[in-house]
PDB file of C-alpha atoms and ligand atoms in Angstrom:
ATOM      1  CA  UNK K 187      27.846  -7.703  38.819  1.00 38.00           C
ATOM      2  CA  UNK K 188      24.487  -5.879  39.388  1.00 43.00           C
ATOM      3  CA  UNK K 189      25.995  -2.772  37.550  1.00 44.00           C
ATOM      4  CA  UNK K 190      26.923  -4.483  34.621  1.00 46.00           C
ATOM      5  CA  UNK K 191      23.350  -6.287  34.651  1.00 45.00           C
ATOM      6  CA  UNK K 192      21.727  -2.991  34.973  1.00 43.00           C
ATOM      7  CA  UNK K 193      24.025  -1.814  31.815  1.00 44.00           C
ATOM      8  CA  UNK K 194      23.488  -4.728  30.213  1.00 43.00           C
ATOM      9  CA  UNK K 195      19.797  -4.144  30.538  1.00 42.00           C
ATOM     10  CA  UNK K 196      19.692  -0.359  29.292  1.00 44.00           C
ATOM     11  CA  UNK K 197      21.631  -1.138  26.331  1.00 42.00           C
ATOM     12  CA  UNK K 198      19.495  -4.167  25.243  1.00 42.00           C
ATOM     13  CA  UNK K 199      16.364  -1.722  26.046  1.00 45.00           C
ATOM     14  CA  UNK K 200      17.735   0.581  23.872  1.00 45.00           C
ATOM     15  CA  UNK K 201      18.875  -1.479  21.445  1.00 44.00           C
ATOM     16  CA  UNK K 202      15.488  -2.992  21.231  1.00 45.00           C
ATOM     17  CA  UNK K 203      12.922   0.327  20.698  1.00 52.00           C
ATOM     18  CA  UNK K 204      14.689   0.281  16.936  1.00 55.00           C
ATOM     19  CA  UNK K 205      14.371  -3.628  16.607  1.00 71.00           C
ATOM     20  CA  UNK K 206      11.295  -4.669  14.762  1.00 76.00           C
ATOM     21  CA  UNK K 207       9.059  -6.943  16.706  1.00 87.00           C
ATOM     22  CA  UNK K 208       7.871  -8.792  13.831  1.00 95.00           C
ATOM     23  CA  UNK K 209       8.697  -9.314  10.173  1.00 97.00           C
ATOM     24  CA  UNK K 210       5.064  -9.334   9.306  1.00 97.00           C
ATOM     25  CA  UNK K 211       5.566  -9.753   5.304  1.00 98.00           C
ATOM     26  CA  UNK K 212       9.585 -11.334   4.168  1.00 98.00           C
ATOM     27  CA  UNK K 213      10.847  -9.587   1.188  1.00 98.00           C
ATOM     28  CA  UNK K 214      10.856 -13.187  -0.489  1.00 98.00           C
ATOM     29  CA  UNK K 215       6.993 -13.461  -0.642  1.00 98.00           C
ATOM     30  CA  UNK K 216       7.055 -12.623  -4.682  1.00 98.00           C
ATOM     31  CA  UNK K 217      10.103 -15.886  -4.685  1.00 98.00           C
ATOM     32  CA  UNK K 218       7.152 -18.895  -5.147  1.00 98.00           C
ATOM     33  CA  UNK K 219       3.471 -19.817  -4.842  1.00 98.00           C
ATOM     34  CA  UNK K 220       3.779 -21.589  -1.271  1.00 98.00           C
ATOM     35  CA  UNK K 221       5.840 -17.619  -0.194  1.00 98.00           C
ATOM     36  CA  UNK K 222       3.471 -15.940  -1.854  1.00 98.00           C
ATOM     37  CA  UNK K 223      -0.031 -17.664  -0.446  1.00 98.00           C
ATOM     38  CA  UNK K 224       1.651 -17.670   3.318  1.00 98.00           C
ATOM     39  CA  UNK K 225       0.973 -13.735   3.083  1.00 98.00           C
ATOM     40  CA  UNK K 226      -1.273 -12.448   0.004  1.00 98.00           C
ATOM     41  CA  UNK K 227      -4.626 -13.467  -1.497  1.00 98.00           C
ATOM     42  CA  UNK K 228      -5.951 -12.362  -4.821  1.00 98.00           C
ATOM     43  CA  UNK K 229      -7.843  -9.546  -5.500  1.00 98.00           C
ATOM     44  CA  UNK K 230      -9.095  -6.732  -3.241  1.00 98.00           C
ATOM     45  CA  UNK K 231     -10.341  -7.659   0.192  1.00 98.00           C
ATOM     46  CA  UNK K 232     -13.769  -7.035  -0.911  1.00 97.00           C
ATOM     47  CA  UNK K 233     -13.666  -8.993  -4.700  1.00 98.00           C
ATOM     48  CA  UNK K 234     -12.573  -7.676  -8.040  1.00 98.00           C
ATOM     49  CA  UNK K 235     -14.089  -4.556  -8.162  1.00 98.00           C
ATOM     50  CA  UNK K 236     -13.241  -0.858  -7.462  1.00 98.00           C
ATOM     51  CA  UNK K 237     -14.129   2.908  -8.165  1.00 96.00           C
ATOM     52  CA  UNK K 238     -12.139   2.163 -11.832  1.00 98.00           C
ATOM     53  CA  UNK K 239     -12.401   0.646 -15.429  1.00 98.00           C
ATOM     54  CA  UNK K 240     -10.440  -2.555 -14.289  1.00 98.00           C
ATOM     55  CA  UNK K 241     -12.042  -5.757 -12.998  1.00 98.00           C
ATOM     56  CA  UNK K 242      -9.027  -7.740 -11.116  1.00 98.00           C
ATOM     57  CA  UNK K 243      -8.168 -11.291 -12.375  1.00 98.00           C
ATOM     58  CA  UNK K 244      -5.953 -13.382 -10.533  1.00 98.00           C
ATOM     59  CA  UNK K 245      -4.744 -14.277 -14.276  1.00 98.00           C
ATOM     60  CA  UNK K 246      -3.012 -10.894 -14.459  1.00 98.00           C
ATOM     61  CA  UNK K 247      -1.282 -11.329 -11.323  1.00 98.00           C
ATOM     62  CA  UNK K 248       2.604 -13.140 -11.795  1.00 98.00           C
ATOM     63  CA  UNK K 249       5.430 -13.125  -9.099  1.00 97.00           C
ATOM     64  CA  UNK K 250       8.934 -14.978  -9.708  1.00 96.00           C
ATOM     65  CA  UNK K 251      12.328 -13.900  -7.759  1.00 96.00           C
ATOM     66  CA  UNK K 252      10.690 -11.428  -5.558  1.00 96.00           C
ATOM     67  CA  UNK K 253       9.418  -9.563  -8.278  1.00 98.00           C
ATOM     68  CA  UNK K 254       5.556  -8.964  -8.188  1.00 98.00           C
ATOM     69  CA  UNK K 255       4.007  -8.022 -11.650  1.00 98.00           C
ATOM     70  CA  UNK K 256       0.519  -7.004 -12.290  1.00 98.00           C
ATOM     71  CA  UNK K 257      -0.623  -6.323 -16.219  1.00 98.00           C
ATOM     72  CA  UNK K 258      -3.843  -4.492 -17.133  1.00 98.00           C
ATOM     73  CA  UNK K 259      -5.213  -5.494 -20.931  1.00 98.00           C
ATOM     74  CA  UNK K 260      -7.912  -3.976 -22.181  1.00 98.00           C
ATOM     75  CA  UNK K 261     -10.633  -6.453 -23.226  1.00 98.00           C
ATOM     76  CA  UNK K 262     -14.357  -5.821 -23.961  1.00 97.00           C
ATOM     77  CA  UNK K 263     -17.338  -7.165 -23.309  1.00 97.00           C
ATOM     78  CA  UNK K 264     -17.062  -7.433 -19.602  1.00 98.00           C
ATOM     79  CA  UNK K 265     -20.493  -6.300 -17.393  1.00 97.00           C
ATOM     80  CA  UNK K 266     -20.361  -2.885 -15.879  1.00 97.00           C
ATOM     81  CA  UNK K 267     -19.156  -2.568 -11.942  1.00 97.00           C
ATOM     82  CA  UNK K 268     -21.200  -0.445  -9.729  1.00 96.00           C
ATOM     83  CA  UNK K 269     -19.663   1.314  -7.072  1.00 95.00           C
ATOM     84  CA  UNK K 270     -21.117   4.252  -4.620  1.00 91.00           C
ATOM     85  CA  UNK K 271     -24.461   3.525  -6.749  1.00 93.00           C
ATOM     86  CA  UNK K 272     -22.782   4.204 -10.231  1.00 94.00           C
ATOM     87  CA  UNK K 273     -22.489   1.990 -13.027  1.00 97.00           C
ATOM     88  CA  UNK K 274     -18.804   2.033 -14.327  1.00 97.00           C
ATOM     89  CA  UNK K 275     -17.469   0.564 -17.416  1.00 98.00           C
ATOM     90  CA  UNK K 276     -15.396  -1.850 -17.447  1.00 98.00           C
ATOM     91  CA  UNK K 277     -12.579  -1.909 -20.202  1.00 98.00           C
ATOM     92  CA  UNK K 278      -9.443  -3.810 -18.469  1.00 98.00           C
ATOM     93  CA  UNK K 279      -8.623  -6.716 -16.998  1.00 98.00           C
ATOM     94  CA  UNK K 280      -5.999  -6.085 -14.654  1.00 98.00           C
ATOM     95  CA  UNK K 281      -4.597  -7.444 -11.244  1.00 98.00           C
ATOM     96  CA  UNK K 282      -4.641  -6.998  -7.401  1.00 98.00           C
ATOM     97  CA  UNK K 283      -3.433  -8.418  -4.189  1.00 98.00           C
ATOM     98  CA  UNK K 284      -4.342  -8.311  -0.451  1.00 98.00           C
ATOM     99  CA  UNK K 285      -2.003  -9.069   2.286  1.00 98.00           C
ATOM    100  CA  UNK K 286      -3.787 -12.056   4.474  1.00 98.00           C
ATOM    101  CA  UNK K 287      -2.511 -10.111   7.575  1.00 98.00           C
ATOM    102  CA  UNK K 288      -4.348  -6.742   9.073  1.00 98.00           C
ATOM    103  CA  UNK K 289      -2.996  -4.010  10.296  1.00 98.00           C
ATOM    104  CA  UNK K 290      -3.643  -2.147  13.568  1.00 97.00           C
ATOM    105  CA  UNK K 291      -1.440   0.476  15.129  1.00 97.00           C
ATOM    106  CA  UNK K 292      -1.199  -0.712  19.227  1.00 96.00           C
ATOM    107  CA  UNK K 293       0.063   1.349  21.761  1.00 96.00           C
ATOM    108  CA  UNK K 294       3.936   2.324  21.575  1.00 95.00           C
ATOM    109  CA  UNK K 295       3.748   0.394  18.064  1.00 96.00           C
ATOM    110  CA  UNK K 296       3.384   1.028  14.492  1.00 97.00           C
ATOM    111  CA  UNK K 297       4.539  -0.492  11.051  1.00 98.00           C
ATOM    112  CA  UNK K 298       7.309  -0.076   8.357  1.00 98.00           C
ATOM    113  CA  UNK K 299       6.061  -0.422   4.621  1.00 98.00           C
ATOM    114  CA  UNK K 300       9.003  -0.777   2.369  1.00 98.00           C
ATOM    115  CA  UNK K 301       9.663  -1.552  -1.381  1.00 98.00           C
ATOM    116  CA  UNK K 302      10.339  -0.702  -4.524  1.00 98.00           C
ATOM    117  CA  UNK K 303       7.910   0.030  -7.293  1.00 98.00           C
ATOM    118  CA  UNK K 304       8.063   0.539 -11.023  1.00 98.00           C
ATOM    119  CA  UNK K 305       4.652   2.456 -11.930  1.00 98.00           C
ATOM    120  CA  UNK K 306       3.615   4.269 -14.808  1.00 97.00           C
ATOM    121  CA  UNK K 307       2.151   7.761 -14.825  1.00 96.00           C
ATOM    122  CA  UNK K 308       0.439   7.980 -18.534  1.00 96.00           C
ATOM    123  CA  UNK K 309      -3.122   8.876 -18.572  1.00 98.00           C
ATOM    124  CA  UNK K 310      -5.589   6.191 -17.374  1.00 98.00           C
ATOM    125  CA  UNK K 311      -3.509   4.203 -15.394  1.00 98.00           C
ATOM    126  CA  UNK K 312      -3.604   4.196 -11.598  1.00 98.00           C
ATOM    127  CA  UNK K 313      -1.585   1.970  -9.845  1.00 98.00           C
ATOM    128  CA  UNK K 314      -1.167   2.168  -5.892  1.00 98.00           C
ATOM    129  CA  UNK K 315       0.086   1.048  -2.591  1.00 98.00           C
ATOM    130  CA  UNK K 316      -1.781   1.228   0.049  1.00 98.00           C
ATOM    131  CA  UNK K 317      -3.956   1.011   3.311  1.00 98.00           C
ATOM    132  CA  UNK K 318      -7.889   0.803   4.122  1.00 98.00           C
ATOM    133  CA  UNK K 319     -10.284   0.309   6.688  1.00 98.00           C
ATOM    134  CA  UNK K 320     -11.229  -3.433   7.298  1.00 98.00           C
ATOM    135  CA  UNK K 321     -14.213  -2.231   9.324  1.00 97.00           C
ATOM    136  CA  UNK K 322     -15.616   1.629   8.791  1.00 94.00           C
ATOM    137  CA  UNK K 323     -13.860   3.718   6.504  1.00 96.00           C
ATOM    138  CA  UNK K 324     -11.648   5.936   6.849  1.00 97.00           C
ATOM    139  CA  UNK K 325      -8.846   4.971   8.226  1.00 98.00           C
ATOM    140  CA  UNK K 326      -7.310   4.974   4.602  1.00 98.00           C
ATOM    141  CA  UNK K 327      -3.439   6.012   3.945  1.00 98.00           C
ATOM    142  CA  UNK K 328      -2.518   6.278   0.388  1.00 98.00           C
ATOM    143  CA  UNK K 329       1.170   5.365   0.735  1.00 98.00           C
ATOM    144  CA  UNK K 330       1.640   5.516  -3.292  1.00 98.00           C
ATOM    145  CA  UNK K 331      -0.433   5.825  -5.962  1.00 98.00           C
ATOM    146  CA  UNK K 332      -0.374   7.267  -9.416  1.00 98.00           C
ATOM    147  CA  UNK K 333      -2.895   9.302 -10.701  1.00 98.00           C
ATOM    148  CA  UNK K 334      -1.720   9.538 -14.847  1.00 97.00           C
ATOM    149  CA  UNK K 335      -1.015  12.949 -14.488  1.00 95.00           C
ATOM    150  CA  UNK K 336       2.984  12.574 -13.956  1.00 96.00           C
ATOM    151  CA  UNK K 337       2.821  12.431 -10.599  1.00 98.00           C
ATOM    152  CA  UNK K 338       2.588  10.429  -7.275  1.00 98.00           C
ATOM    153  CA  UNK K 339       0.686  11.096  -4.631  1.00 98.00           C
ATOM    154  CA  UNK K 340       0.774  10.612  -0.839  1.00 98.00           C
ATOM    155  CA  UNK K 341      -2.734  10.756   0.983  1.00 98.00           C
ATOM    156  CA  UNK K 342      -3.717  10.092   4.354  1.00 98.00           C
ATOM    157  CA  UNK K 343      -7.838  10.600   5.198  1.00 98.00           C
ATOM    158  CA  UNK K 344      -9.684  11.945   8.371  1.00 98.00           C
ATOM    159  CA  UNK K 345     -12.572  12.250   6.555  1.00 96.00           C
ATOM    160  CA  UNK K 346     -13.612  11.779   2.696  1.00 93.00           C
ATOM    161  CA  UNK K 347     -13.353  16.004   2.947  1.00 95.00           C
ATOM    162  CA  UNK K 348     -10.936  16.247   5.713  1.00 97.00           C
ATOM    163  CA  UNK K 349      -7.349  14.487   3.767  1.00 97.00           C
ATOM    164  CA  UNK K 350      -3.617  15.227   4.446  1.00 98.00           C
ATOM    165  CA  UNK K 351      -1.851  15.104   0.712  1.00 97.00           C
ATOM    166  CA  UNK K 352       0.756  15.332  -0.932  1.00 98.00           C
ATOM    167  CA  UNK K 353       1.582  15.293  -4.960  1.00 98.00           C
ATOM    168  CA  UNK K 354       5.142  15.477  -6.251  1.00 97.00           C
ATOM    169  CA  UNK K 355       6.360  15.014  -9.722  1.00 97.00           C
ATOM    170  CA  UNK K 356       7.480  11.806 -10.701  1.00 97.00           C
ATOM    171  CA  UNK K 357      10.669  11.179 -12.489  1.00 95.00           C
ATOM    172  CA  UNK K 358      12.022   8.581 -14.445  1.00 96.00           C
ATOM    173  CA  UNK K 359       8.617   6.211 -14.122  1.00 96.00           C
ATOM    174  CA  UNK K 360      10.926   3.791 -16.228  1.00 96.00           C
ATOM    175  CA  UNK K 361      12.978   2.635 -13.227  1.00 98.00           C
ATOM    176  CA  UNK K 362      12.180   1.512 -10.024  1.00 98.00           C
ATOM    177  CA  UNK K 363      11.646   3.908  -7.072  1.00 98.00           C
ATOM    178  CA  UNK K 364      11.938   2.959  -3.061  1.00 98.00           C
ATOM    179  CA  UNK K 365       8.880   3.774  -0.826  1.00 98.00           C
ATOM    180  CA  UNK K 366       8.691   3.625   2.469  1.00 98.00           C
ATOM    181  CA  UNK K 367       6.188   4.696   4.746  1.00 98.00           C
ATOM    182  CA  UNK K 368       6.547   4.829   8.941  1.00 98.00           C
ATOM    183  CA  UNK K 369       3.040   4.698  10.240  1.00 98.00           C
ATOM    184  CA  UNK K 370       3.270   5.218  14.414  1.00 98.00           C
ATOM    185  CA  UNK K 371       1.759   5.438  17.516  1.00 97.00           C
ATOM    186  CA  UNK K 372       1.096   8.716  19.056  1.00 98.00           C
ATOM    187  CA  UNK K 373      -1.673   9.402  21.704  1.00 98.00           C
ATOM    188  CA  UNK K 374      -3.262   6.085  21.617  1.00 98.00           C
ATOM    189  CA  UNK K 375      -5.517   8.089  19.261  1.00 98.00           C
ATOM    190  CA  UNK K 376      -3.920   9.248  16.279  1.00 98.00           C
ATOM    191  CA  UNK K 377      -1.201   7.787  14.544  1.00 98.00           C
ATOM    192  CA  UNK K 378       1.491   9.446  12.799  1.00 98.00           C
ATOM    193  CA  UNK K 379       2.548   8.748   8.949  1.00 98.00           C
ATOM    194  CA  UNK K 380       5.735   9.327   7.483  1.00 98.00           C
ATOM    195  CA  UNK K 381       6.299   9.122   3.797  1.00 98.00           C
ATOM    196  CA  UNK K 382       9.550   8.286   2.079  1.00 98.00           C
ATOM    197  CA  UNK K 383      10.549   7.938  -1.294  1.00 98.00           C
ATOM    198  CA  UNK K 384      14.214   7.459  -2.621  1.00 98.00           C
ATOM    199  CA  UNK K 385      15.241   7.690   1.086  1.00 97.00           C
ATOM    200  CA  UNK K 386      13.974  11.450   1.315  1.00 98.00           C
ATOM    201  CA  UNK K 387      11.667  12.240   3.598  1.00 98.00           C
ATOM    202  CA  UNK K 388       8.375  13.481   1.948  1.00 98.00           C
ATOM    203  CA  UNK K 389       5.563  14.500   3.642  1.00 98.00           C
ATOM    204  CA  UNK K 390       4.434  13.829   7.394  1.00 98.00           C
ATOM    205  CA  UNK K 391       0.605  13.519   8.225  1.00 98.00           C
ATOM    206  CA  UNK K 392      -1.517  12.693  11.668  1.00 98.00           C
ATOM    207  CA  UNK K 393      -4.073  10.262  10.832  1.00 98.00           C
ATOM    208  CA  UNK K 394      -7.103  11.246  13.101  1.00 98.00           C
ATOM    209  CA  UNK K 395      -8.277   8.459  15.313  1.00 98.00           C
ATOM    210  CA  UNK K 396      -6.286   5.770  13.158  1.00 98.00           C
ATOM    211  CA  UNK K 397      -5.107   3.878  16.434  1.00 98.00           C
ATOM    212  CA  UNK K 398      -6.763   0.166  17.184  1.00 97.00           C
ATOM    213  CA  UNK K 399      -8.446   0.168  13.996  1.00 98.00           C
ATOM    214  CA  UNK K 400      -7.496  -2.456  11.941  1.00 98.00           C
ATOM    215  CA  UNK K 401      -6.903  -1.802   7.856  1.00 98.00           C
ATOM    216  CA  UNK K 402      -5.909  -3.709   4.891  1.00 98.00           C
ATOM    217  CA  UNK K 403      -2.917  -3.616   2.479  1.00 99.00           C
ATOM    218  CA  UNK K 404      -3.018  -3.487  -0.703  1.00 99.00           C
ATOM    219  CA  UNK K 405      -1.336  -3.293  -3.967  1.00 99.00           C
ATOM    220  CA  UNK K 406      -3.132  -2.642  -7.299  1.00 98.00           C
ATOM    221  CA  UNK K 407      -3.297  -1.389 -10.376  1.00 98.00           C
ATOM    222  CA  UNK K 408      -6.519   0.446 -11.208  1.00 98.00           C
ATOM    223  CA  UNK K 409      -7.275   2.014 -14.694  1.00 98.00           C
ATOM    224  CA  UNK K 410      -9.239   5.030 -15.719  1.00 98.00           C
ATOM    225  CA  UNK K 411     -11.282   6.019 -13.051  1.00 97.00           C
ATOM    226  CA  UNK K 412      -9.187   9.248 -10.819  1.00 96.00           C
ATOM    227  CA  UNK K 413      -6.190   8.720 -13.652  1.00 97.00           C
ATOM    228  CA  UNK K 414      -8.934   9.802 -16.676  1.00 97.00           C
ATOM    229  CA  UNK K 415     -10.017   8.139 -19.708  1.00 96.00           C
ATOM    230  CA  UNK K 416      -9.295   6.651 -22.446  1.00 97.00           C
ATOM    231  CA  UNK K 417      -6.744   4.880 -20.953  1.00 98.00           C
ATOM    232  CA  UNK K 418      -3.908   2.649 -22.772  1.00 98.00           C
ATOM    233  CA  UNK K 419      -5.137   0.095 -25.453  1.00 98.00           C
ATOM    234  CA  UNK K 420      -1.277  -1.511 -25.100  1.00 98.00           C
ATOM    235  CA  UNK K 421      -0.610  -3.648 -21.707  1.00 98.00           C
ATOM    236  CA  UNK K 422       0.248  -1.613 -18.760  1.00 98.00           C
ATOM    237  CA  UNK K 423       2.902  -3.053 -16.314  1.00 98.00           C
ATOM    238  CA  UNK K 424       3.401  -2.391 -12.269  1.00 98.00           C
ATOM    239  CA  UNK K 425       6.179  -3.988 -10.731  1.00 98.00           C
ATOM    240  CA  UNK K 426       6.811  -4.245  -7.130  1.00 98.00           C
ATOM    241  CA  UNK K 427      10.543  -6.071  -5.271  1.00 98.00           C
ATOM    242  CA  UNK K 428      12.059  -6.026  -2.191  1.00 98.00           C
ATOM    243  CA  UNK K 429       7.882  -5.547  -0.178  1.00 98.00           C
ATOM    244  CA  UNK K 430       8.514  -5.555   3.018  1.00 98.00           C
ATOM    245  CA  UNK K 431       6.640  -4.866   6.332  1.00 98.00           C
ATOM    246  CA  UNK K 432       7.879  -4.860   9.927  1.00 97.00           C
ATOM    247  CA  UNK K 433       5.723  -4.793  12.983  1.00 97.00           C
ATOM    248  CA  UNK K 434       6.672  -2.552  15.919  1.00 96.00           C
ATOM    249  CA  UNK K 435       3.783  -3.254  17.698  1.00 92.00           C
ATOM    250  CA  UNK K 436       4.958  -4.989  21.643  1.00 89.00           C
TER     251      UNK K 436
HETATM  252  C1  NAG I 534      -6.564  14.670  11.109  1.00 90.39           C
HETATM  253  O1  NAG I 534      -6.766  14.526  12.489  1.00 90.39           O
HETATM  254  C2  NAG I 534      -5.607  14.726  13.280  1.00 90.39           C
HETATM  255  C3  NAG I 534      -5.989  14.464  14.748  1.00 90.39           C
HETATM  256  O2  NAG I 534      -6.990  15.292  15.154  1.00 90.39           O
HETATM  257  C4  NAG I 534      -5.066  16.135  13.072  1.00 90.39           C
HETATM  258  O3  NAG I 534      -3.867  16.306  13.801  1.00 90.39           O
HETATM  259  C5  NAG I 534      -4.811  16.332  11.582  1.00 90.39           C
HETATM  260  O4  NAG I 534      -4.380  17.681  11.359  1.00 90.39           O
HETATM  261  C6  NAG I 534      -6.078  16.074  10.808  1.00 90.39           C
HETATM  262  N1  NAG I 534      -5.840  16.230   9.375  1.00 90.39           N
HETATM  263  C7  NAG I 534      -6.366  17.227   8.664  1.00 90.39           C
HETATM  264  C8  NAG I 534      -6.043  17.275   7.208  1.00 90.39           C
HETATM  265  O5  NAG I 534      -7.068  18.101   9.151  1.00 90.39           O
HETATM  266  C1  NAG I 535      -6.690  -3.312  17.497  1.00 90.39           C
HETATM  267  O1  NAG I 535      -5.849  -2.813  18.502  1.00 90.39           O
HETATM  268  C2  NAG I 535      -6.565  -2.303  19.629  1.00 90.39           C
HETATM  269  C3  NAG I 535      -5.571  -1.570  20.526  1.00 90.39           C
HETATM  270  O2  NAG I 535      -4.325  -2.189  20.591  1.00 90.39           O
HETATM  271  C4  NAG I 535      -7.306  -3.436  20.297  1.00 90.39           C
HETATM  272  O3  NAG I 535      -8.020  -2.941  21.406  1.00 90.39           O
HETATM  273  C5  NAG I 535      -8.277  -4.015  19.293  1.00 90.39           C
HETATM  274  O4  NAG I 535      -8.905  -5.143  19.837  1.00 90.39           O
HETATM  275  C6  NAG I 535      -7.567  -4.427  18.013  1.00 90.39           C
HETATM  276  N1  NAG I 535      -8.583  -4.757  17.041  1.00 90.39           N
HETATM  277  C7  NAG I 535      -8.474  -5.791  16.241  1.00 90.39           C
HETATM  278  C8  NAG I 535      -9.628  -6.015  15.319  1.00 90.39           C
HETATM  279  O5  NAG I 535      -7.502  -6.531  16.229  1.00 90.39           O
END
């Protein structure tokens, strides 16, 4: 009796340290409004403005099925943003959302972020996934974004100077592409990042000092800006299905 408690115990133990704690974010949260306002708000954390040429609208922002889709239109006569003391104009209208939840790496813990995105790569577009500091920056991990140079890129920042990245080309930005990125646990100081995309193992980075501080997600898409300008005068679509994110934290 005691031995097969004691088994009984080591397997469930075992069992357990791949078991997610928490389904922080269900991949139904794109399904309805009531899904979708239990985990995201409109817009970025901060308001509707960035480092880019796109002001965020919640009008631009649509979700049905589990499907997330956020259109930039270029419109004029919107006032400049200002961001890092520059004056940036603003020729988009475009959407972003927020996840209600932060995130903050605890001891032993850490987070899956899963889904799959469609994203364009043309020139002046700049859609991402991704993390940021809710109090002082960085922690930031880029765990997607597109730059409009055919590429995506994987970033993860010690410093504004001191960054972990990683830029691979981007095929077939028609379909829909699975990311997934592992962020861990691994002195109670750092934290360790693994990025995945199609199931392939990417790129693996050490955020510096990451652990206990908490950061946002979230999904945009930018235009201009770090992508270049002009961008696209027709609508520019970002998809996102099957978002996910798991807690591991105890
Ligand atoms: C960031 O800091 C961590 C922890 O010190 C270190 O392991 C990692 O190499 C640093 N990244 C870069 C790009 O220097
Ligand atoms: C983040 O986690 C750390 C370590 O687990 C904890 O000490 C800290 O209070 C947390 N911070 C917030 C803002 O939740």
């Amino acid at each position: 009796m005691k031995l097969n408690n004691g088994i009984f115990l080591l397997v469930a133990i075992a069992a357990g340290a791949a078991e997610a704690v928490r389904t922080m974010i269900p991949k139904t949260s794109f399904n309805s409004q009531a899904d979708f306002d239990a985990d995201w708000s409109y817009n970025y954390p901060w308001g509707t403005d960035h480092n880019g040429g796109a002001r965020m609208d919640p009008a631009q922002v649509k979700f049905a099925n589990g499907m997330l889709t956020l259109t930039a239109r270029k419109v004029t006569g919107q006032k400049d943003a200002v961001h890092g003391g520059q004056n940036i104009k603003i020729n988009y209208l475009s959407g972003a959302i927020s996840a209600k939840e932060h995130f903050n790496v605890s001891r032993g813990g850490g987070y899956d972020f899963s889904g799959e995105f469609k994203a364009t790569t043309t020139k002046g577009t700049w859609p991402a996934f991704w993390l940021t500091a809710v109090d002082s920056w960085p922690p930031e991990i880029d765990m997607a974004e597109w730059k409009g140079s055919g590429k995506i890129s994987f970033n993860t920042f010690n410093t504004s100077s001191v960054l972990s990245w990683k830029d691979v080309t981007y095929s077939n930005p028609d379909q829909f592409h699975s990311i997934k990125c592992e962020v861990r646990d691994i002195n109670q100081k750092d934290v360790s990042v693994k990025f995945y995309m199609d199931g392939s193992l990417i790129a693996t980075h050490v955020g510096g000092g990451f652990f206990g501080k908490p950061m946002y997600l979230i999904i945009n898409l930018q235009m201009e800006g770090s992508s270049g300008s002009p961008g696209p005068s027709s609508d520019t679509l970002y998809q996102v299905r099957n978002l996910e994110v798991l807690s591991y934290n105890p």
